[in-house]
């Protein structure tokens, strides 16, 4: 089956970059990304590509090259569904905040709305591709909605989870370790494999059954997060035993069975996916009565929460057990470098903890807008919006942010932090000047030489 028009519902961190790369690599396919969020679509259509709603290295260039040629952004969802032979669902699947499974299960209402929308509009046969991360067996629900339309339209459902990492999305999409396609219909699987085949070697395109594909995505995220919690658990032990977690990570990482990636001790993982997907895995395991399986994976989250908490506890105890009225400068608000995404960022939780201890927080992040910092804190509802406004200040200049600060907390591993004039920063701060390096990016000897009281993770 030859595909000439595809659409993607959801113009977010996955839909945007993924479709931009598909459009770039398949100039003969018309790709339309639709969303209910008008503001987001307007930003995707902004003439100035530095104003795109998502920051990813290399993304603006690809959008500039393809937009208006074979890549379109629109809010006309029905029209795009009607015209396309293949429809990707790439909407958000957050953790449920209400009802059964609250705080654990994935909220599938947005996915279901998409399925109903497709069922209502489709007049010709469609291949529906699950791009969102979904609980195993979700395709069954989508199938049931689509197959009960009473029309003669044929729907094939594929699972095609996305493995890109924010911050390196474009590189990951252009050179994926693998592409995973789960489905029943060979014809539909090959139609999608052909699209990826224009730049991904066929032997890197895995074909599986739908359920393996859905479960592989949750499992991949659970394994990745587990490595971070594992090294973070060891980091606490290092701090008590004079072992150095970087040395331990290096020593174990050279074992080819273990491998060296994802072994950086830090303040803990954030982002929209790891926690949500593990909670979902735990929920699914429990719903099948697999309590040992559920407990095992839940521990990854418990350790991650502990790591964030112990970072702020350590900061407070080092500052003579009180941060009340003290200025703490936070460098970085994004959950990792090279993205403007702040979902589940460790910075939010550390700031919230310090604010509850009456600290004044100064935030600088190279890509996160000021507005977002307040939205993130207000969302927690720990205190009033006015209190957050009074206690938190954001800055466009890092040297302004650190002026008269009692301590600096490094929350994101942005490269630019390494190249700052740290002598100048030392001179601007109150003394003793403390640095809490939550990402282990600075050199301890250099910082101590300048005069800082420097502490990092796992050393
Ligand atoms: P996002 O929140 O950035 O984007 C989702 C978009 O879908 C939003 O713009 C929203 O307005 C839109 N939307 C929701 N319901 C809609 C509807 N009924 N019709 C039209 N548009 C609708 O989410 P993100 O980060 O792109 O994630 C999407 C999915 O991809 C999630 O399931 C996530 O778990 C998964 N994923 C995310 C990765 C990441 O790094 N962010 C990586 C791999 C998978």
Coordinates of C-alpha atoms and ligand atoms in Angstrom, one line a residue:
X1 CA 0.0 0.0 0.0
X2 CA 1.5 3.4 -1.0
X3 CA 0.9 6.2 1.4
X4 CA 0.7 9.7 0.1
X5 CA -0.9 11.7 3.0
X6 CA -0.5 11.2 6.7
X7 CA -1.7 13.1 9.6
X8 CA -0.6 13.2 13.2
X9 CA -2.9 14.2 16.0
X10 CA -0.9 15.9 18.8
X11 CA 1.7 18.6 18.0
X12 CA 3.8 18.0 21.1
X13 CA 7.3 17.0 21.9
X14 CA 6.8 13.7 20.0
X15 CA 4.4 14.6 17.2
X16 CA 6.3 17.7 16.2
X17 CA 9.9 16.4 15.8
X18 CA 8.8 12.9 14.6
X19 CA 6.6 14.2 11.8
X20 CA 9.1 16.9 10.8
X21 CA 11.7 14.2 10.3
X22 CA 9.3 11.9 8.4
X23 CA 8.4 14.8 6.2
X24 CA 12.0 15.7 5.5
X25 CA 12.9 12.1 4.6
X26 CA 9.8 11.5 2.5
X27 CA 9.3 14.6 0.3
X28 CA 6.6 12.8 -1.6
X29 CA 4.4 12.3 1.4
X30 CA 2.2 15.2 2.7
X31 CA 2.4 15.4 6.5
X32 CA -0.2 17.4 8.5
X33 CA 0.2 17.8 12.2
X34 CA -3.0 18.8 14.0
X35 CA -3.8 19.8 17.5
X36 CA -6.7 21.3 19.5
X37 CA -4.3 23.8 21.0
X38 CA -4.6 26.9 18.7
X39 CA -1.7 28.7 20.5
X40 CA 0.6 25.8 19.9
X41 CA -0.3 25.5 16.2
X42 CA 0.2 29.2 15.8
X43 CA 3.7 28.9 17.3
X44 CA 4.5 26.0 15.0
X45 CA 3.5 28.3 12.1
X46 CA 5.4 31.3 13.3
X47 CA 7.6 32.8 10.6
X48 CA 10.4 33.1 13.1
X49 CA 11.4 29.5 13.7
X50 CA 13.2 30.5 16.9
X51 CA 9.6 30.8 18.3
X52 CA 8.6 27.2 17.8
X53 CA 6.8 25.8 20.8
X54 CA 9.5 23.2 21.3
X55 CA 13.2 23.7 21.6
X56 CA 15.3 20.8 20.2
X57 CA 18.7 21.2 18.6
X58 CA 18.2 20.9 14.8
X59 CA 14.4 21.0 14.8
X60 CA 14.0 24.6 13.7
X61 CA 16.2 23.9 10.6
X62 CA 14.1 20.9 9.5
X63 CA 10.8 22.8 10.1
X64 CA 12.2 25.7 8.0
X65 CA 13.1 23.3 5.2
X66 CA 9.8 21.4 5.1
X67 CA 7.0 23.6 6.4
X68 CA 4.7 24.7 3.6
X69 CA 6.2 22.2 1.2
X70 CA 5.1 18.8 2.6
X71 CA 4.7 19.6 6.3
X72 CA 1.7 21.5 7.6
X73 CA 0.4 22.5 11.1
X74 CA -3.3 23.0 11.5
X75 CA -6.2 22.9 13.9
X76 CA -8.5 21.4 11.2
X77 CA -8.5 18.0 12.7
X78 CA -11.4 16.5 10.8
X79 CA -10.2 17.6 7.5
X80 CA -6.7 16.1 8.1
X81 CA -8.2 12.8 9.2
X82 CA -10.5 12.7 6.3
X83 CA -7.7 13.3 3.7
X84 CA -5.1 10.9 5.2
X85 CA -4.5 7.2 4.6
X86 CA -2.4 6.9 7.8
X87 CA -3.2 8.7 11.1
X88 CA -0.7 8.8 14.0
X89 CA -2.1 9.4 17.5
X90 CA 0.5 11.3 19.5
X91 CA -1.5 12.9 22.2
X92 CA -0.5 13.1 25.8
X93 CA -1.2 10.2 28.2
X94 CA -0.5 11.6 31.6
X95 CA -1.0 9.9 34.9
X96 CA -4.6 9.9 36.0
X97 CA -5.4 12.6 38.6
X98 CA -8.9 11.4 39.5
X99 CA -10.9 8.3 40.1
X100 CA -9.8 4.7 39.8
X101 CA -6.1 4.4 39.3
X102 CA -5.5 8.0 40.4
X103 CA -1.8 8.7 40.6
X104 CA -0.9 5.5 38.9
X105 CA -2.8 4.6 35.7
X106 CA -2.4 6.4 32.4
X107 CA -5.2 8.7 31.6
X108 CA -6.4 7.5 28.2
X109 CA -9.2 10.0 27.7
X110 CA -7.3 12.0 25.0
X111 CA -6.4 8.8 23.1
X112 CA -10.0 7.7 23.3
X113 CA -11.2 11.1 22.0
X114 CA -8.9 10.7 19.0
X115 CA -10.2 7.2 18.3
X116 CA -13.8 8.5 18.4
X117 CA -12.9 11.5 16.3
X118 CA -11.4 9.2 13.6
X119 CA -14.4 6.9 13.8
X120 CA -16.7 9.8 13.3
X121 CA -14.9 11.3 10.3
X122 CA -13.4 8.5 8.4
X123 CA -15.0 7.6 5.0
X124 CA -12.1 5.7 3.6
X125 CA -9.8 2.9 4.9
X126 CA -7.3 4.1 7.5
X127 CA -4.2 2.8 9.2
X128 CA -4.2 4.1 12.7
X129 CA -0.8 4.3 14.4
X130 CA -0.4 4.5 18.2
X131 CA 2.6 6.8 18.7
X132 CA 1.7 7.8 22.2
X133 CA 3.0 5.5 25.0
X134 CA 0.1 3.3 25.9
X135 CA -0.6 0.6 28.4
X136 CA -0.4 -2.9 27.0
X137 CA -3.7 -3.9 25.4
X138 CA -4.8 -0.3 24.6
X139 CA -5.0 -1.2 20.9
X140 CA -7.9 -3.5 21.9
X141 CA -9.9 -0.5 23.1
X142 CA -9.1 1.6 20.0
X143 CA -10.0 -1.3 17.8
X144 CA -13.3 -1.7 19.6
X145 CA -14.2 2.0 19.1
X146 CA -13.2 2.0 15.5
X147 CA -14.9 -1.2 14.6
X148 CA -18.2 -0.2 16.0
X149 CA -18.9 2.7 13.7
X150 CA -21.4 0.9 11.6
X151 CA -19.6 2.0 8.4
X152 CA -17.7 -0.1 5.9
X153 CA -14.4 1.6 6.6
X154 CA -11.5 -0.8 7.4
X155 CA -9.2 0.2 10.1
X156 CA -5.8 -1.3 10.8
X157 CA -4.2 -0.5 14.1
X158 CA -0.4 -0.4 14.6
X159 CA 1.7 0.2 17.7
X160 CA 4.8 2.3 16.8
X161 CA 6.1 3.6 20.1
X162 CA 8.6 6.5 20.0
X163 CA 12.1 6.0 21.6
X164 CA 13.5 9.5 21.1
X165 CA 15.0 11.3 24.0
X166 CA 14.2 15.0 24.5
X167 CA 17.3 17.1 23.9
X168 CA 18.6 14.7 21.3
X169 CA 15.3 14.1 19.5
X170 CA 16.4 15.0 16.0
X171 CA 19.6 12.9 16.2
X172 CA 17.6 10.0 17.7
X173 CA 15.0 10.2 14.9
X174 CA 17.6 10.4 12.2
X175 CA 19.7 7.5 13.6
X176 CA 17.4 5.4 15.6
X177 CA 18.8 2.3 17.4
X178 CA 15.6 0.6 16.1
X179 CA 12.1 1.3 15.0
X180 CA 9.4 -0.8 16.5
X181 CA 6.1 -1.7 14.7
X182 CA 3.5 -4.0 16.2
X183 CA 0.5 -5.0 14.3
X184 CA -1.7 -7.7 12.9
X185 CA -2.0 -6.8 9.2
X186 CA 1.2 -7.4 7.3
X187 CA 0.2 -4.9 4.6
X188 CA -0.3 -2.1 7.2
X189 CA 3.0 -3.0 8.9
X190 CA 4.9 -2.8 5.6
X191 CA 3.2 0.5 4.7
X192 CA 4.6 2.1 7.8
X193 CA 8.0 0.2 7.5
X194 CA 8.3 1.7 4.0
X195 CA 8.0 5.3 5.4
X196 CA 10.8 4.7 7.9
X197 CA 12.6 2.7 5.2
X198 CA 13.4 5.8 3.4
X199 CA 16.2 6.4 5.9
X200 CA 16.3 3.5 8.4
X201 CA 17.8 0.2 7.3
X202 CA 15.1 -2.5 7.1
X203 CA 16.9 -4.8 9.6
X204 CA 16.6 -2.1 12.2
X205 CA 12.8 -2.0 11.8
X206 CA 11.4 -4.6 14.2
X207 CA 8.1 -6.2 13.5
X208 CA 6.3 -7.7 16.5
X209 CA 2.7 -8.4 17.7
X210 CA 0.8 -5.3 19.0
X211 CA 1.1 -6.3 22.7
X212 CA 4.8 -6.8 22.6
X213 CA 5.3 -3.5 21.0
X214 CA 3.1 -1.7 23.5
X215 CA 4.8 -3.4 26.5
X216 CA 8.3 -2.8 25.1
X217 CA 8.0 0.9 25.4
X218 CA 7.0 0.8 29.0
X219 CA 9.7 -1.7 29.7
X220 CA 12.4 0.4 27.9
X221 CA 11.5 3.4 30.1
X222 CA 11.4 1.3 33.2
X223 CA 14.9 -0.2 32.5
X224 CA 16.4 3.2 31.7
X225 CA 14.9 4.8 34.9
X226 CA 16.0 1.8 36.9
X227 CA 19.7 2.4 35.9
X228 CA 19.4 6.0 37.2
X229 CA 17.9 4.9 40.5
X230 CA 20.5 2.2 40.8
X231 CA 23.5 4.5 40.5
X232 CA 21.7 7.1 42.6
X233 CA 21.2 4.5 45.4
X234 CA 25.0 3.8 45.2
X235 CA 25.7 7.6 45.3
X236 CA 24.3 7.8 48.8
X237 CA 26.5 4.9 49.9
X238 CA 29.5 6.6 48.3
X239 CA 28.9 9.7 50.3
X240 CA 29.2 7.7 53.6
X241 CA 32.1 5.6 52.6
X242 CA 34.5 8.0 50.8
X243 CA 34.0 6.1 47.5
X244 CA 33.4 8.3 44.5
X245 CA 30.4 7.5 42.4
X246 CA 32.0 8.7 39.2
X247 CA 34.8 6.3 39.7
X248 CA 32.4 3.4 40.6
X249 CA 30.3 4.2 37.5
X250 CA 33.4 4.2 35.3
X251 CA 34.6 0.9 36.8
X252 CA 31.3 -0.9 36.4
X253 CA 30.5 0.7 33.0
X254 CA 33.5 -0.8 31.4
X255 CA 32.0 -4.2 32.0
X256 CA 30.4 -4.9 28.6
X257 CA 27.5 -6.6 30.3
X258 CA 26.7 -3.4 32.1
X259 CA 27.7 -0.7 29.6
X260 CA 28.6 2.9 30.4
X261 CA 25.5 4.8 29.4
X262 CA 22.9 6.2 31.9
X263 CA 25.2 5.8 34.9
X264 CA 25.5 9.4 35.9
X265 CA 24.5 10.0 39.5
X266 CA 22.3 13.1 39.8
X267 CA 19.6 14.8 41.6
X268 CA 17.2 12.3 40.1
X269 CA 15.3 11.8 36.8
X270 CA 12.5 14.0 35.6
X271 CA 10.6 14.4 32.4
X272 CA 7.1 13.5 31.4
X273 CA 7.8 9.9 30.7
X274 CA 9.8 7.8 33.2
X275 CA 7.7 8.3 36.3
X276 CA 4.4 8.1 34.4
X277 CA 5.3 5.0 32.5
X278 CA 6.7 3.2 35.5
X279 CA 3.6 4.0 37.6
X280 CA 1.6 2.7 34.7
X281 CA 3.6 -0.5 34.6
X282 CA 3.2 -0.9 38.4
X283 CA -0.6 -0.3 38.0
X284 CA -0.9 -2.9 35.2
X285 CA 1.2 -5.5 37.2
X286 CA -1.0 -5.0 40.3
X287 CA -4.2 -5.2 38.3
X288 CA -3.0 -8.7 37.2
X289 CA -2.3 -9.5 40.9
X290 CA 1.5 -9.5 40.3
X291 CA 2.4 -7.7 43.5
X292 CA 6.1 -8.7 43.6
X293 CA 6.6 -7.4 40.0
X294 CA 4.7 -4.2 41.0
X295 CA 6.8 -3.6 44.2
X296 CA 10.0 -4.2 42.3
X297 CA 9.4 -1.4 39.8
X298 CA 7.8 0.9 42.3
X299 CA 11.0 1.0 44.2
X300 CA 12.6 2.9 41.2
X301 CA 10.2 5.8 41.8
X302 CA 10.6 5.7 45.6
X303 CA 14.4 5.9 45.3
X304 CA 14.1 8.8 42.8
X305 CA 11.8 10.8 45.2
X306 CA 14.3 10.1 48.0
X307 CA 17.2 11.4 45.9
X308 CA 15.4 14.7 45.2
X309 CA 14.5 15.0 48.9
X310 CA 17.9 14.3 50.2
X311 CA 19.4 16.9 47.9
X312 CA 17.3 19.7 49.4
X313 CA 17.7 18.2 52.9
X314 CA 21.5 18.3 52.5
X315 CA 21.3 21.9 51.2
X316 CA 19.3 23.0 54.2
X317 CA 21.4 21.2 56.8
X318 CA 24.6 22.6 55.2
X319 CA 23.3 26.1 55.4
X320 CA 23.3 25.8 59.2
X321 CA 19.8 24.2 59.2
X322 CA 17.9 27.1 57.9
X323 CA 17.2 28.7 54.5
X324 CA 14.6 31.1 55.8
X325 CA 15.1 34.4 54.1
X326 CA 18.2 33.2 52.3
X327 CA 18.6 33.6 48.6
X328 CA 19.1 30.3 46.8
X329 CA 20.0 30.6 43.1
X330 CA 18.9 27.7 41.0
X331 CA 20.7 27.3 37.7
X332 CA 18.5 25.3 35.4
X333 CA 14.8 24.6 35.5
X334 CA 14.4 22.2 32.5
X335 CA 14.4 18.5 33.4
X336 CA 17.5 18.0 31.3
X337 CA 19.8 20.0 29.1
X338 CA 18.9 21.0 25.5
X339 CA 15.1 21.1 26.0
X340 CA 12.6 23.7 27.3
X341 CA 10.5 20.9 28.8
X342 CA 10.0 21.1 32.6
X343 CA 7.6 18.4 33.2
X344 CA 8.5 16.5 36.4
X345 CA 11.7 18.4 36.6
X346 CA 13.6 17.8 39.8
X347 CA 14.0 21.6 40.1
X348 CA 10.3 22.0 40.7
X349 CA 10.3 19.7 43.7
X350 CA 13.5 21.0 45.2
X351 CA 12.3 24.6 44.9
X352 CA 9.0 23.6 46.5
X353 CA 10.7 22.1 49.4
X354 CA 13.0 25.1 49.9
X355 CA 10.1 27.5 49.6
X356 CA 8.3 25.6 52.3
X357 CA 11.4 26.4 54.4
X358 CA 10.9 30.1 53.5
X359 CA 13.8 30.4 51.1
X360 CA 13.9 33.0 48.4
X361 CA 14.5 31.3 45.1
X362 CA 16.2 32.9 42.1
X363 CA 15.9 30.9 38.8
X364 CA 17.9 31.1 35.7
X365 CA 17.4 28.7 32.8
X366 CA 18.6 29.4 29.2
X367 CA 15.5 28.1 27.5
X368 CA 12.6 28.0 30.0
X369 CA 10.4 31.1 30.0
X370 CA 9.7 32.9 33.3
X371 CA 6.0 32.2 33.0
X372 CA 6.6 28.5 33.0
X373 CA 8.5 28.5 36.3
X374 CA 5.5 30.0 38.1
X375 CA 3.0 27.7 36.3
X376 CA 5.0 24.7 37.5
X377 CA 5.1 25.9 41.1
X378 CA 1.4 27.0 41.2
X379 CA 0.4 23.6 39.7
X380 CA 1.6 21.9 43.0
X381 CA -0.8 24.1 45.0
X382 CA 1.5 24.0 48.0
X383 CA 1.0 27.7 48.6
X384 CA -0.8 30.6 47.0
X385 CA 0.2 32.1 43.6
X386 CA 0.9 35.4 45.3
X387 CA 3.3 33.7 47.7
X388 CA 5.1 32.0 44.9
X389 CA 5.3 35.3 43.1
X390 CA 6.7 37.0 46.2
X391 CA 9.3 34.2 47.0
X392 CA 10.5 33.3 43.5
X393 CA 12.3 35.6 41.0
X394 CA 13.4 34.6 37.5
X395 CA 16.3 36.1 35.6
X396 CA 17.5 36.4 32.0
X397 CA 21.1 36.8 33.2
X398 CA 22.8 34.1 35.3
X399 CA 25.2 36.7 37.0
X400 CA 22.1 38.7 38.1
X401 CA 20.5 35.5 39.5
X402 CA 23.5 34.7 41.7
X403 CA 24.0 38.2 43.1
X404 CA 24.0 38.1 46.9
X405 CA 22.9 34.5 46.9
X406 CA 23.8 32.3 49.9
X407 CA 24.0 29.2 47.7
X408 CA 23.8 28.0 44.1
X409 CA 22.0 24.8 43.3
X410 CA 22.7 23.3 39.8
X411 CA 19.6 21.6 38.7
X412 CA 20.1 21.0 35.0
X413 CA 23.3 20.0 33.2
X414 CA 23.3 22.8 30.6
X415 CA 26.8 23.0 29.0
X416 CA 27.0 26.8 29.4
X417 CA 27.1 26.4 33.2
X418 CA 30.6 24.8 32.9
X419 CA 32.0 27.9 31.1
X420 CA 30.8 30.6 33.4
X421 CA 33.2 32.9 35.1
X422 CA 33.0 31.2 38.4
X423 CA 35.5 33.6 40.1
X424 CA 33.1 36.5 39.2
X425 CA 30.2 34.5 40.5
X426 CA 32.1 33.8 43.8
X427 CA 32.7 37.6 44.2
X428 CA 29.0 38.3 43.6
X429 CA 27.8 35.9 46.3
X430 CA 27.4 36.1 50.1
X431 CA 30.2 34.3 52.0
X432 CA 30.6 31.5 52.7
X433 CA 29.5 30.8 49.1
X434 CA 28.0 27.3 48.7
X435 CA 27.5 25.3 45.5
X436 CA 25.3 22.2 45.4
X437 CA 26.0 20.6 42.1
X438 CA 23.0 18.3 41.5
X439 CA 24.5 17.2 38.1
X440 CA 28.2 16.8 39.0
X441 CA 29.2 19.1 36.1
X442 CA 31.8 21.3 37.8
X443 CA 35.3 20.5 38.9
X444 CA 35.6 20.2 42.7
X445 CA 39.2 21.2 42.9
X446 CA 38.7 24.3 40.8
X447 CA 35.7 25.4 42.8
X448 CA 37.4 24.8 46.1
X449 CA 40.4 26.7 44.8
X450 CA 38.2 29.8 44.1
X451 CA 36.9 29.6 47.6
X452 CA 33.5 27.9 47.2
X453 CA 32.1 25.4 49.7
X454 CA 31.3 22.8 47.0
X455 CA 29.3 19.6 47.3
X456 CA 28.1 17.2 44.6
X457 CA 26.3 13.9 44.4
X458 CA 28.0 10.7 45.5
X459 CA 31.4 12.1 46.4
Ligands
LIG1 P1 2.6 16.8 24.6 O1 1.8 17.1 25.8 O2 3.9 17.7 24.3 O3 1.8 16.9 23.3 C1 0.5 16.3 23.2 C2 -0.4 17.2 22.3 O4 -1.6 16.5 22.0 C3 -0.8 18.5 23.0 O5 -0.3 19.6 22.2 C4 -2.3 18.5 23.1 O6 -2.9 19.7 22.9 C5 -2.6 17.5 22.0 N1 -4.0 16.9 22.1 C6 -4.5 16.2 23.2 N2 -5.7 15.7 22.9 C7 -5.9 16.0 21.6 C8 -7.0 15.8 20.7 N3 -8.1 15.1 21.1 N4 -7.0 16.2 19.5 C9 -5.9 16.9 19.0 N5 -4.8 17.2 19.8 C10 -4.8 16.7 21.1 O7 3.0 15.3 24.8 P2 4.3 14.6 24.2 O8 5.5 14.8 25.1 O9 4.5 14.8 22.8 O10 3.9 13.0 24.4 C11 2.9 12.4 23.6 C12 3.0 10.9 23.8 O11 4.3 10.4 23.4 C13 2.8 10.5 25.3 O12 2.1 9.3 25.3 C14 4.2 10.3 25.7 O13 4.2 9.3 26.8 C15 4.9 9.7 24.5 N6 6.3 9.9 24.4 C16 6.9 11.1 24.8 C17 8.3 11.2 24.8 C18 8.9 12.5 25.2 O14 10.1 12.5 25.3 N7 8.1 13.5 25.5 C19 9.1 10.2 24.2 C20 8.4 9.0 23.8 C21 7.1 8.9 23.9

